[in-house]
Amino acid sequence: MFVSNLIPVRKRLFIGLLAVSLLSAALFLGGIYYLATNPNRTAFNQILLLTLAGMLFGGMVVAAFGIGGIVLTILYARDINALHGPMRIAVSLFFPIVLTLGRIFHIDVNRIKSSFIEVNNHLVRSKELNILPDQLLLLAPHCLQNSDCPHKITVDIDNCHRCGRCPVNSLLDLRDRYGIKVGMATGGTLARKFVQEYRPRAIVAIACERDLTSGIQDSNPLPVLGVANERPFGPCFNTNITLSKVEEAVRFFIHDRWQPLTGTGKDIGINDNMEGVSVVAQNISQRTGAKSTHRC
Ligand code: SF4
């Protein structure tokens, strides 16, 4: 059985393109070496080209280990600590080549980014993390807010009146149930500000494939689980989320550090939530000394 058959389909695209990028880099290296060894070159040009070839070769060896590390982590669902660096280098070095190859082969860019997010999530899930609820930041895009809502929630998400017309209400329910931090960002600058302000140890990020891809790479080495939003009305307008996916990502990070209040994995109404808030606040403050952020 081929190794590729053991890798889930949605992850195969990104890993396959990474491997093709490595192959392209090898061909490029061959070309540089051919030019460098051409006797018509001056000694200076030869040294320059050989230096370039040496650097490219070094990068390729590290990236090859990185790609191997990604494949092994996915196959064995185990984190390989020693290969974190090469995996990071492989992704950051070859990501632009992967996108270029995608354009050449007419592969939808969102499919590639979605596959990258799947690979990233798998790598994060292979780690053994021990995170307190208030060390987890849930970052959400502003386009989740109903466009008719008059309340300005990017300055303070608690300005939401929790009418339930958009997913912001459900995200606040999650925050109150689990005692995590939530930030609603209009773009990368505000998202970075939230990260600086809250100094999380892990992030659950909701965004489109494009923003998730850049956010995951910018946040490295912070572990980020990405959840793509749904865009029934097109990009950046009244977008939506599958709450169970977000909740599942939250619970991955804080798995043994919360207690179910009114049931697990189901949406809860405001009244249910109010009943449970004081219990979860007690749980969290006992463990972490953190205060509940819920407004009563
Ligand atoms: S849930 Fe909050 S943000 Fe959404 S429409 Fe209602 S008040 Fe506005």
mmCIF file of N, CA and C and ligand atoms in Angstrom, residues 144-146 148-151 153 157 159-170 172, ligand 1:
data_model
loop_
_atom_site.group_PDB
_atom_site.id
_atom_site.type_symbol
_atom_site.label_atom_id
_atom_site.label_comp_id
_atom_site.label_asym_id
_atom_site.label_seq_id
_atom_site.Cartn_x
_atom_site.Cartn_y
_atom_site.Cartn_z
ATOM 1 N N LEU A 144 -18.757 37.786 11.347
ATOM 2 C CA LEU A 144 -19.774 36.906 11.935
ATOM 3 C C LEU A 144 -20.946 37.717 12.477
ATOM 4 N N GLN A 145 -20.671 38.985 12.808
ATOM 5 C CA GLN A 145 -21.741 39.813 13.383
ATOM 6 C C GLN A 145 -22.789 40.133 12.316
ATOM 7 N N ASN A 146 -24.044 40.088 12.709
ATOM 8 C CA ASN A 146 -25.117 40.436 11.791
ATOM 9 C C ASN A 146 -24.917 41.875 11.292
ATOM 10 N N ASP A 148 -26.847 44.065 10.327
ATOM 11 C CA ASP A 148 -27.830 45.061 10.783
ATOM 12 C C ASP A 148 -27.665 45.405 12.263
ATOM 13 N N CYS A 149 -26.764 44.715 12.930
ATOM 14 C CA CYS A 149 -26.624 44.938 14.376
ATOM 15 C C CYS A 149 -26.008 46.322 14.645
ATOM 16 N N PRO A 150 -26.633 47.116 15.499
ATOM 17 C CA PRO A 150 -26.113 48.472 15.735
ATOM 18 C C PRO A 150 -24.996 48.509 16.786
ATOM 19 N N HIS A 151 -24.720 47.385 17.433
ATOM 20 C CA HIS A 151 -23.774 47.412 18.557
ATOM 21 C C HIS A 151 -22.341 47.186 18.092
ATOM 22 N N ILE A 153 -18.991 45.771 18.551
ATOM 23 C CA ILE A 153 -18.424 44.733 19.423
ATOM 24 C C ILE A 153 -16.924 44.524 19.247
ATOM 25 N N ILE A 157 -16.446 43.130 23.100
ATOM 26 C CA ILE A 157 -17.395 42.107 22.643
ATOM 27 C C ILE A 157 -18.613 42.023 23.568
ATOM 28 N N ASN A 159 -20.356 44.388 24.356
ATOM 29 C CA ASN A 159 -21.403 45.295 23.861
ATOM 30 C C ASN A 159 -22.509 44.531 23.138
ATOM 31 N N CYS A 160 -22.235 43.274 22.791
ATOM 32 C CA CYS A 160 -23.266 42.433 22.169
ATOM 33 C C CYS A 160 -24.431 42.280 23.147
ATOM 34 N N HIS A 161 -25.645 42.476 22.636
ATOM 35 C CA HIS A 161 -26.838 42.353 23.493
ATOM 36 C C HIS A 161 -27.377 40.928 23.505
ATOM 37 N N ARG A 162 -26.682 40.042 22.876
ATOM 38 C CA ARG A 162 -26.967 38.607 22.889
ATOM 39 C C ARG A 162 -28.396 38.289 22.466
ATOM 40 N N CYS A 163 -28.788 38.917 21.353
ATOM 41 C CA CYS A 163 -30.144 38.689 20.859
ATOM 42 C C CYS A 163 -30.248 37.353 20.133
ATOM 43 N N GLY A 164 -29.103 36.771 19.747
ATOM 44 C CA GLY A 164 -29.134 35.461 19.089
ATOM 45 C C GLY A 164 -29.313 35.532 17.580
ATOM 46 N N ARG A 165 -29.242 36.735 16.995
ATOM 47 C CA ARG A 165 -29.415 36.818 15.538
ATOM 48 C C ARG A 165 -28.141 36.463 14.783
ATOM 49 N N CYS A 166 -27.032 36.342 15.485
ATOM 50 C CA CYS A 166 -25.789 35.962 14.819
ATOM 51 C C CYS A 166 -24.943 35.105 15.762
ATOM 52 N N PRO A 167 -23.867 34.477 15.252
ATOM 53 C CA PRO A 167 -23.106 33.525 16.066
ATOM 54 C C PRO A 167 -22.340 34.164 17.237
ATOM 55 N N VAL A 168 -22.293 35.493 17.284
ATOM 56 C CA VAL A 168 -21.544 36.134 18.373
ATOM 57 C C VAL A 168 -22.125 35.708 19.723
ATOM 58 N N ASN A 169 -23.440 35.601 19.766
ATOM 59 C CA ASN A 169 -24.101 35.164 20.992
ATOM 60 C C ASN A 169 -23.585 33.782 21.430
ATOM 61 N N SER A 170 -23.483 32.860 20.475
ATOM 62 C CA SER A 170 -23.022 31.496 20.803
ATOM 63 C C SER A 170 -21.560 31.501 21.240
ATOM 64 N N LEU A 172 -20.086 33.896 22.824
ATOM 65 C CA LEU A 172 -20.059 34.392 24.203
ATOM 66 C C LEU A 172 -20.523 33.297 25.173
HETATM 67 S S1 SF4 B 1 -26.022 38.447 18.871
HETATM 68 FE FE1 SF4 B 1 -24.983 40.341 19.485
HETATM 69 S S2 SF4 B 1 -23.718 40.928 17.770
HETATM 70 FE FE2 SF4 B 1 -25.215 39.427 17.012
HETATM 71 S S3 SF4 B 1 -26.922 40.690 16.234
HETATM 72 FE FE3 SF4 B 1 -27.394 40.167 18.359
HETATM 73 S S4 SF4 B 1 -26.598 41.878 19.571
HETATM 74 FE FE4 SF4 B 1 -25.653 42.017 17.543
#
